[in-house]
Amino acid sequence: MSQITDAENWKINQDFLEKAQPGDMIQFIRTLYSHWAIYIGDNEVIHRWGDNDGIGQTIGVWGNVTTIFGVQFNKAKITKSKISDVLKYGGKIRINNYLDSKWKPLPVTVILEKAHSATNQEGYNVLYSNCEHFATDCRYGQQ
C-alpha cells in the first residue's frame, strides 16, 4: 500500500472544506490521537488549543503523549484558528458529528454562540475538559 502524498492530503482536506457547515464537529486525525474543534465557517474553527500541545509544534512523540494527559496543557485555552494553521504540520480532517444519532444537535446559531462566547477561556483536563469535550458541549449542550 502506498503512502498518501502531501498533494493527495491537500485534495482530501480541500474536499472537506467544500462540505463542512458551521456547527459541524471537526476531527483532526493525528498519529497518536485526534484533535477536535467546531467549524465556524470561512475555513476557521474554534477549539481548545495549548501553546505547546504537539499540534502546532513538532515536539516529538513523548511531547505529544504528555500533552494528551495535560502535562503541557496548563495554558490551553479556547481559541479561533484558521484550519490551515491547525493543519500546518500535516494530518487529515473530517466532519465527525458522531453523536448526532444519540443526541440532537443544538441550533447552529446556539452552537456558534457557545463556541464564540467560550473564546479565551483557559484550562484543560484530559478526563473532563479536553478539546473533544469542548466540541461536544458546543454542538449538543453536553459532553
Short mmCIF file of N, CA and C in Angstrom, two decimals:
data_model
loop_
_atom_site.label_atom_id
_atom_site.label_comp_id
_atom_site.label_asym_id
_atom_site.label_seq_id
_atom_site.Cartn_x
_atom_site.Cartn_y
_atom_site.Cartn_z
N MET A 1 0.84 -1.18 0.00
CA MET A 1 0.00 0.00 0.00
C MET A 1 0.89 1.24 0.00
N SER A 2 0.62 2.18 -0.86
CA SER A 2 1.44 3.38 -0.95
C SER A 2 0.98 4.43 0.06
N GLN A 3 1.91 5.30 0.44
CA GLN A 3 1.58 6.37 1.36
C GLN A 3 0.87 7.50 0.61
N ILE A 4 0.05 8.23 1.34
CA ILE A 4 -0.63 9.39 0.76
C ILE A 4 0.36 10.53 0.67
N THR A 5 0.45 11.15 -0.48
CA THR A 5 1.37 12.28 -0.67
C THR A 5 0.76 13.55 -0.09
N ASP A 6 1.61 14.58 0.08
CA ASP A 6 1.12 15.87 0.56
C ASP A 6 0.05 16.43 -0.37
N ALA A 7 0.24 16.26 -1.67
CA ALA A 7 -0.75 16.75 -2.64
C ALA A 7 -2.08 16.02 -2.48
N GLU A 8 -2.02 14.71 -2.25
CA GLU A 8 -3.26 13.95 -2.04
C GLU A 8 -3.93 14.35 -0.73
N ASN A 9 -3.13 14.58 0.32
CA ASN A 9 -3.68 15.05 1.59
C ASN A 9 -4.37 16.39 1.39
N TRP A 10 -3.75 17.30 0.63
CA TRP A 10 -4.35 18.60 0.38
C TRP A 10 -5.70 18.44 -0.32
N LYS A 11 -5.78 17.53 -1.30
CA LYS A 11 -7.02 17.30 -2.03
C LYS A 11 -8.10 16.77 -1.09
N ILE A 12 -7.73 15.82 -0.23
CA ILE A 12 -8.68 15.27 0.75
C ILE A 12 -9.18 16.39 1.65
N ASN A 13 -8.27 17.21 2.17
CA ASN A 13 -8.66 18.29 3.07
C ASN A 13 -9.44 19.37 2.34
N GLN A 14 -9.11 19.64 1.08
CA GLN A 14 -9.85 20.63 0.29
C GLN A 14 -11.28 20.16 0.05
N ASP A 15 -11.46 18.87 -0.23
CA ASP A 15 -12.80 18.31 -0.39
C ASP A 15 -13.62 18.51 0.87
N PHE A 16 -12.98 18.33 2.02
CA PHE A 16 -13.66 18.54 3.30
C PHE A 16 -14.17 19.97 3.40
N LEU A 17 -13.32 20.92 3.05
CA LEU A 17 -13.69 22.33 3.20
C LEU A 17 -14.92 22.69 2.39
N GLU A 18 -15.15 21.99 1.31
CA GLU A 18 -16.33 22.26 0.49
C GLU A 18 -17.61 21.70 1.12
N LYS A 19 -17.49 20.74 2.02
CA LYS A 19 -18.65 20.08 2.62
C LYS A 19 -18.97 20.56 4.03
N ALA A 20 -18.00 21.10 4.74
CA ALA A 20 -18.20 21.48 6.14
C ALA A 20 -19.22 22.61 6.26
N GLN A 21 -20.06 22.50 7.28
CA GLN A 21 -21.07 23.51 7.58
C GLN A 21 -20.80 24.08 8.96
N PRO A 22 -21.07 25.37 9.17
CA PRO A 22 -20.91 25.91 10.52
C PRO A 22 -21.68 25.06 11.54
N GLY A 23 -21.02 24.81 12.66
CA GLY A 23 -21.60 23.98 13.71
C GLY A 23 -21.15 22.54 13.67
N ASP A 24 -20.52 22.11 12.57
CA ASP A 24 -20.02 20.73 12.48
C ASP A 24 -18.86 20.52 13.45
N MET A 25 -18.78 19.30 14.00
CA MET A 25 -17.60 18.90 14.76
C MET A 25 -16.55 18.45 13.76
N ILE A 26 -15.34 18.93 13.94
CA ILE A 26 -14.23 18.61 13.04
C ILE A 26 -13.21 17.78 13.81
N GLN A 27 -12.83 16.66 13.21
CA GLN A 27 -11.81 15.80 13.79
C GLN A 27 -10.53 15.97 12.98
N PHE A 28 -9.46 16.36 13.66
CA PHE A 28 -8.13 16.45 13.07
C PHE A 28 -7.41 15.17 13.45
N ILE A 29 -7.16 14.32 12.49
CA ILE A 29 -6.60 12.99 12.77
C ILE A 29 -5.08 13.10 12.83
N ARG A 30 -4.53 12.77 14.00
CA ARG A 30 -3.10 12.82 14.25
C ARG A 30 -2.56 11.40 14.40
N THR A 31 -1.26 11.27 14.50
CA THR A 31 -0.64 9.96 14.63
C THR A 31 -1.08 9.23 15.89
N LEU A 32 -1.04 9.89 17.03
CA LEU A 32 -1.33 9.23 18.30
C LEU A 32 -2.70 9.56 18.88
N TYR A 33 -3.37 10.53 18.33
CA TYR A 33 -4.65 10.97 18.90
C TYR A 33 -5.38 11.83 17.88
N SER A 34 -6.58 12.23 18.22
CA SER A 34 -7.34 13.16 17.38
C SER A 34 -7.57 14.46 18.14
N HIS A 35 -7.59 15.55 17.41
CA HIS A 35 -7.90 16.86 17.96
C HIS A 35 -9.28 17.24 17.43
N TRP A 36 -10.09 17.94 18.23
CA TRP A 36 -11.47 18.26 17.88
C TRP A 36 -11.72 19.75 17.93
N ALA A 37 -12.64 20.22 17.08
CA ALA A 37 -12.98 21.63 17.01
C ALA A 37 -14.40 21.78 16.48
N ILE A 38 -14.91 22.99 16.56
CA ILE A 38 -16.19 23.36 15.95
C ILE A 38 -15.90 24.24 14.74
N TYR A 39 -16.46 23.86 13.60
CA TYR A 39 -16.29 24.64 12.38
C TYR A 39 -17.22 25.85 12.45
N ILE A 40 -16.67 27.05 12.20
CA ILE A 40 -17.48 28.27 12.28
C ILE A 40 -17.65 28.95 10.92
N GLY A 41 -17.11 28.35 9.87
CA GLY A 41 -17.22 28.93 8.53
C GLY A 41 -15.93 29.64 8.13
N ASP A 42 -15.84 30.00 6.87
CA ASP A 42 -14.67 30.73 6.34
C ASP A 42 -13.35 30.04 6.65
N ASN A 43 -13.36 28.70 6.62
CA ASN A 43 -12.15 27.90 6.89
C ASN A 43 -11.56 28.14 8.27
N GLU A 44 -12.43 28.43 9.25
CA GLU A 44 -11.98 28.66 10.62
C GLU A 44 -12.70 27.72 11.59
N VAL A 45 -12.01 27.44 12.69
CA VAL A 45 -12.56 26.62 13.77
C VAL A 45 -12.33 27.32 15.10
N ILE A 46 -13.13 26.92 16.09
CA ILE A 46 -12.87 27.31 17.47
C ILE A 46 -12.63 26.00 18.21
N HIS A 47 -11.58 26.00 19.03
CA HIS A 47 -11.15 24.76 19.69
C HIS A 47 -10.34 25.06 20.94
N ARG A 48 -10.17 24.03 21.79
CA ARG A 48 -9.29 24.13 22.96
C ARG A 48 -7.89 23.79 22.47
N TRP A 49 -6.97 24.72 22.61
CA TRP A 49 -5.65 24.61 21.99
C TRP A 49 -4.59 25.08 22.97
N GLY A 50 -3.52 24.32 23.12
CA GLY A 50 -2.43 24.68 24.03
C GLY A 50 -1.25 25.26 23.29
N ASP A 51 -0.49 26.12 23.97
CA ASP A 51 0.70 26.72 23.36
C ASP A 51 1.69 25.65 22.93
N ASN A 52 1.75 24.57 23.67
CA ASN A 52 2.77 23.55 23.43
C ASN A 52 2.09 22.19 23.36
N ASP A 53 1.02 22.11 22.57
CA ASP A 53 0.18 20.92 22.60
C ASP A 53 0.58 19.82 21.64
N GLY A 54 1.64 19.99 20.90
CA GLY A 54 2.05 18.95 19.97
C GLY A 54 1.31 19.02 18.66
N ILE A 55 0.36 19.92 18.54
CA ILE A 55 -0.36 20.09 17.29
C ILE A 55 0.29 21.22 16.51
N GLY A 56 0.48 22.34 17.15
CA GLY A 56 1.02 23.50 16.47
C GLY A 56 2.53 23.51 16.39
N GLN A 57 3.17 22.56 17.04
CA GLN A 57 4.62 22.49 17.01
C GLN A 57 5.04 21.04 16.89
N THR A 58 6.24 20.84 16.43
CA THR A 58 6.78 19.49 16.41
C THR A 58 7.62 19.34 17.67
N ILE A 59 7.13 18.56 18.63
CA ILE A 59 7.85 18.40 19.89
C ILE A 59 8.17 16.95 20.18
N GLY A 60 7.95 16.08 19.23
CA GLY A 60 8.32 14.68 19.39
C GLY A 60 7.21 13.84 19.97
N VAL A 61 7.39 12.54 19.87
CA VAL A 61 6.37 11.60 20.34
C VAL A 61 6.09 11.77 21.82
N TRP A 62 7.12 11.84 22.66
CA TRP A 62 6.88 11.98 24.10
C TRP A 62 6.12 13.26 24.40
N GLY A 63 6.45 14.34 23.71
CA GLY A 63 5.72 15.59 23.90
C GLY A 63 4.26 15.45 23.53
N ASN A 64 3.97 14.75 22.44
CA ASN A 64 2.59 14.53 22.04
C ASN A 64 1.83 13.73 23.09
N VAL A 65 2.46 12.69 23.63
CA VAL A 65 1.80 11.86 24.64
C VAL A 65 1.55 12.66 25.91
N THR A 66 2.55 13.41 26.38
CA THR A 66 2.36 14.14 27.63
C THR A 66 1.31 15.23 27.50
N THR A 67 1.15 15.81 26.33
CA THR A 67 0.13 16.84 26.19
C THR A 67 -1.26 16.25 26.28
N ILE A 68 -1.44 15.02 25.85
CA ILE A 68 -2.74 14.38 25.93
C ILE A 68 -3.19 14.29 27.38
N PHE A 69 -2.24 14.08 28.29
CA PHE A 69 -2.57 13.92 29.70
C PHE A 69 -2.46 15.22 30.48
N GLY A 70 -2.34 16.33 29.80
CA GLY A 70 -2.44 17.62 30.43
C GLY A 70 -1.15 18.20 30.98
N VAL A 71 -0.03 17.50 30.86
CA VAL A 71 1.21 17.99 31.41
C VAL A 71 1.58 19.34 30.81
N GLN A 72 1.41 19.49 29.52
CA GLN A 72 1.79 20.73 28.86
C GLN A 72 0.58 21.59 28.50
N PHE A 73 -0.58 21.25 29.00
CA PHE A 73 -1.80 21.96 28.63
C PHE A 73 -2.25 22.97 29.68
N ASN A 74 -1.42 23.25 30.69
CA ASN A 74 -1.88 24.15 31.74
C ASN A 74 -2.21 25.54 31.22
N LYS A 75 -1.78 25.87 30.01
CA LYS A 75 -2.12 27.17 29.43
C LYS A 75 -3.05 27.02 28.24
N ALA A 76 -3.66 25.86 28.08
CA ALA A 76 -4.59 25.66 26.97
C ALA A 76 -5.77 26.62 27.12
N LYS A 77 -6.25 27.12 25.99
CA LYS A 77 -7.42 27.99 26.03
C LYS A 77 -8.24 27.79 24.78
N ILE A 78 -9.47 28.27 24.83
CA ILE A 78 -10.36 28.22 23.68
C ILE A 78 -9.94 29.35 22.74
N THR A 79 -9.71 28.99 21.49
CA THR A 79 -9.23 29.98 20.53
C THR A 79 -9.80 29.74 19.14
N LYS A 80 -9.78 30.77 18.33
CA LYS A 80 -10.20 30.67 16.93
C LYS A 80 -8.95 30.54 16.08
N SER A 81 -8.98 29.61 15.12
CA SER A 81 -7.82 29.38 14.25
C SER A 81 -8.28 29.11 12.82
N LYS A 82 -7.42 29.45 11.89
CA LYS A 82 -7.60 29.00 10.51
C LYS A 82 -7.31 27.51 10.46
N ILE A 83 -8.08 26.76 9.69
CA ILE A 83 -7.83 25.33 9.54
C ILE A 83 -6.41 25.10 9.03
N SER A 84 -5.94 25.94 8.15
CA SER A 84 -4.58 25.77 7.62
C SER A 84 -3.53 25.86 8.72
N ASP A 85 -3.77 26.66 9.76
CA ASP A 85 -2.83 26.74 10.88
C ASP A 85 -2.85 25.46 11.71
N VAL A 86 -4.02 24.88 11.89
CA VAL A 86 -4.12 23.63 12.65
C VAL A 86 -3.47 22.49 11.87
N LEU A 87 -3.57 22.55 10.55
CA LEU A 87 -3.01 21.50 9.68
C LEU A 87 -1.56 21.77 9.26
N LYS A 88 -0.97 22.80 9.78
CA LYS A 88 0.36 23.22 9.34
C LYS A 88 1.40 22.09 9.34
N TYR A 89 1.28 21.17 10.28
CA TYR A 89 2.26 20.10 10.39
C TYR A 89 1.71 18.76 9.95
N GLY A 90 0.72 18.78 9.06
CA GLY A 90 0.20 17.55 8.48
C GLY A 90 -1.06 17.05 9.16
N GLY A 91 -1.48 15.87 8.74
CA GLY A 91 -2.69 15.27 9.27
C GLY A 91 -3.84 15.41 8.29
N LYS A 92 -4.94 14.81 8.67
CA LYS A 92 -6.15 14.86 7.86
C LYS A 92 -7.30 15.36 8.72
N ILE A 93 -8.33 15.84 8.07
CA ILE A 93 -9.51 16.29 8.79
C ILE A 93 -10.74 15.63 8.22
N ARG A 94 -11.75 15.55 9.07
CA ARG A 94 -13.04 15.06 8.60
C ARG A 94 -14.14 15.65 9.46
N ILE A 95 -15.32 15.74 8.88
CA ILE A 95 -16.51 16.11 9.63
C ILE A 95 -16.90 14.86 10.41
N ASN A 96 -17.09 14.99 11.71
CA ASN A 96 -17.42 13.82 12.52
C ASN A 96 -18.42 14.20 13.61
N ASN A 97 -19.66 14.32 13.22
CA ASN A 97 -20.75 14.59 14.15
C ASN A 97 -21.27 13.26 14.69
N TYR A 98 -20.36 12.49 15.29
CA TYR A 98 -20.63 11.10 15.62
C TYR A 98 -21.72 10.89 16.67
N LEU A 99 -22.09 11.92 17.40
CA LEU A 99 -23.13 11.76 18.41
C LEU A 99 -24.51 12.21 17.94
N ASP A 100 -24.65 12.58 16.66
CA ASP A 100 -25.95 13.02 16.14
C ASP A 100 -27.03 11.96 16.29
N SER A 101 -26.65 10.69 16.25
CA SER A 101 -27.66 9.62 16.39
C SER A 101 -28.07 9.42 17.84
N LYS A 102 -27.27 9.93 18.77
CA LYS A 102 -27.56 9.78 20.20
C LYS A 102 -28.22 11.04 20.78
N TRP A 103 -27.70 12.21 20.40
CA TRP A 103 -28.18 13.48 20.92
C TRP A 103 -28.56 14.40 19.77
N LYS A 104 -29.59 15.19 19.96
CA LYS A 104 -30.00 16.15 18.94
C LYS A 104 -29.07 17.37 19.00
N PRO A 105 -28.49 17.73 17.85
CA PRO A 105 -27.64 18.93 17.84
C PRO A 105 -28.45 20.18 18.17
N LEU A 106 -27.82 21.11 18.84
CA LEU A 106 -28.43 22.40 19.11
C LEU A 106 -28.56 23.16 17.79
N PRO A 107 -29.41 24.18 17.73
CA PRO A 107 -29.46 25.00 16.52
C PRO A 107 -28.08 25.60 16.22
N VAL A 108 -27.76 25.76 14.95
CA VAL A 108 -26.44 26.25 14.55
C VAL A 108 -26.11 27.58 15.23
N THR A 109 -27.08 28.47 15.34
CA THR A 109 -26.81 29.76 15.98
C THR A 109 -26.37 29.58 17.43
N VAL A 110 -26.96 28.61 18.13
CA VAL A 110 -26.59 28.34 19.52
C VAL A 110 -25.20 27.71 19.59
N ILE A 111 -24.91 26.77 18.70
CA ILE A 111 -23.59 26.14 18.66
C ILE A 111 -22.51 27.21 18.49
N LEU A 112 -22.71 28.08 17.52
CA LEU A 112 -21.72 29.12 17.24
C LEU A 112 -21.60 30.11 18.38
N GLU A 113 -22.72 30.46 19.01
CA GLU A 113 -22.68 31.38 20.15
C GLU A 113 -21.92 30.75 21.31
N LYS A 114 -22.17 29.47 21.59
CA LYS A 114 -21.44 28.78 22.66
C LYS A 114 -19.94 28.78 22.38
N ALA A 115 -19.57 28.49 21.13
CA ALA A 115 -18.14 28.46 20.77
C ALA A 115 -17.51 29.84 20.89
N HIS A 116 -18.15 30.85 20.31
CA HIS A 116 -17.60 32.20 20.35
C HIS A 116 -17.53 32.74 21.78
N SER A 117 -18.55 32.47 22.60
CA SER A 117 -18.56 33.01 23.96
C SER A 117 -17.51 32.36 24.85
N ALA A 118 -17.04 31.18 24.48
CA ALA A 118 -16.01 30.49 25.28
C ALA A 118 -14.59 30.94 24.91
N THR A 119 -14.45 31.69 23.83
CA THR A 119 -13.12 32.11 23.37
C THR A 119 -12.34 32.78 24.50
N ASN A 120 -11.09 32.38 24.63
CA ASN A 120 -10.12 32.87 25.63
C ASN A 120 -10.27 32.23 27.01
N GLN A 121 -11.25 31.36 27.21
CA GLN A 121 -11.32 30.63 28.48
C GLN A 121 -10.15 29.67 28.55
N GLU A 122 -9.51 29.59 29.72
CA GLU A 122 -8.35 28.74 29.89
C GLU A 122 -8.70 27.48 30.68
N GLY A 123 -7.84 26.47 30.54
CA GLY A 123 -7.96 25.25 31.33
C GLY A 123 -8.02 24.01 30.47
N TYR A 124 -7.58 22.92 31.05
CA TYR A 124 -7.58 21.63 30.35
C TYR A 124 -7.52 20.51 31.37
N ASN A 125 -8.26 19.46 31.12
CA ASN A 125 -8.16 18.21 31.87
C ASN A 125 -8.54 17.10 30.91
N VAL A 126 -7.70 16.10 30.79
CA VAL A 126 -7.94 15.03 29.82
C VAL A 126 -9.24 14.29 30.08
N LEU A 127 -9.69 14.24 31.34
CA LEU A 127 -10.88 13.47 31.69
C LEU A 127 -12.18 14.23 31.54
N TYR A 128 -12.17 15.54 31.76
CA TYR A 128 -13.44 16.26 31.73
C TYR A 128 -13.41 17.64 31.07
N SER A 129 -12.29 18.05 30.53
CA SER A 129 -12.25 19.36 29.88
C SER A 129 -11.19 19.37 28.78
N ASN A 130 -11.38 18.51 27.78
CA ASN A 130 -10.43 18.46 26.67
C ASN A 130 -11.08 19.01 25.40
N CYS A 131 -10.37 18.95 24.30
CA CYS A 131 -10.88 19.55 23.06
C CYS A 131 -12.15 18.86 22.56
N GLU A 132 -12.25 17.55 22.74
CA GLU A 132 -13.46 16.83 22.32
C GLU A 132 -14.65 17.20 23.20
N HIS A 133 -14.42 17.36 24.51
CA HIS A 133 -15.50 17.79 25.40
C HIS A 133 -16.01 19.17 25.01
N PHE A 134 -15.09 20.06 24.67
CA PHE A 134 -15.50 21.40 24.24
C PHE A 134 -16.40 21.32 23.01
N ALA A 135 -15.97 20.55 22.01
CA ALA A 135 -16.74 20.44 20.77
C ALA A 135 -18.12 19.82 21.01
N THR A 136 -18.18 18.75 21.81
CA THR A 136 -19.48 18.11 22.05
C THR A 136 -20.39 19.00 22.88
N ASP A 137 -19.82 19.75 23.82
CA ASP A 137 -20.64 20.67 24.61
C ASP A 137 -21.23 21.77 23.72
N CYS A 138 -20.43 22.29 22.81
CA CYS A 138 -20.94 23.32 21.89
C CYS A 138 -22.05 22.75 21.01
N ARG A 139 -21.85 21.58 20.44
CA ARG A 139 -22.80 21.02 19.47
C ARG A 139 -24.06 20.47 20.12
N TYR A 140 -23.91 19.82 21.27
CA TYR A 140 -25.06 19.11 21.86
C TYR A 140 -25.51 19.67 23.21
N GLY A 141 -24.69 20.52 23.81
CA GLY A 141 -25.03 21.03 25.13
C GLY A 141 -24.68 20.06 26.24
N GLN A 142 -23.92 19.04 25.92
CA GLN A 142 -23.46 18.06 26.91
C GLN A 142 -22.19 17.40 26.40
N GLN A 143 -21.49 16.75 27.35
CA GLN A 143 -20.21 16.12 26.99
C GLN A 143 -20.34 14.62 26.97
#
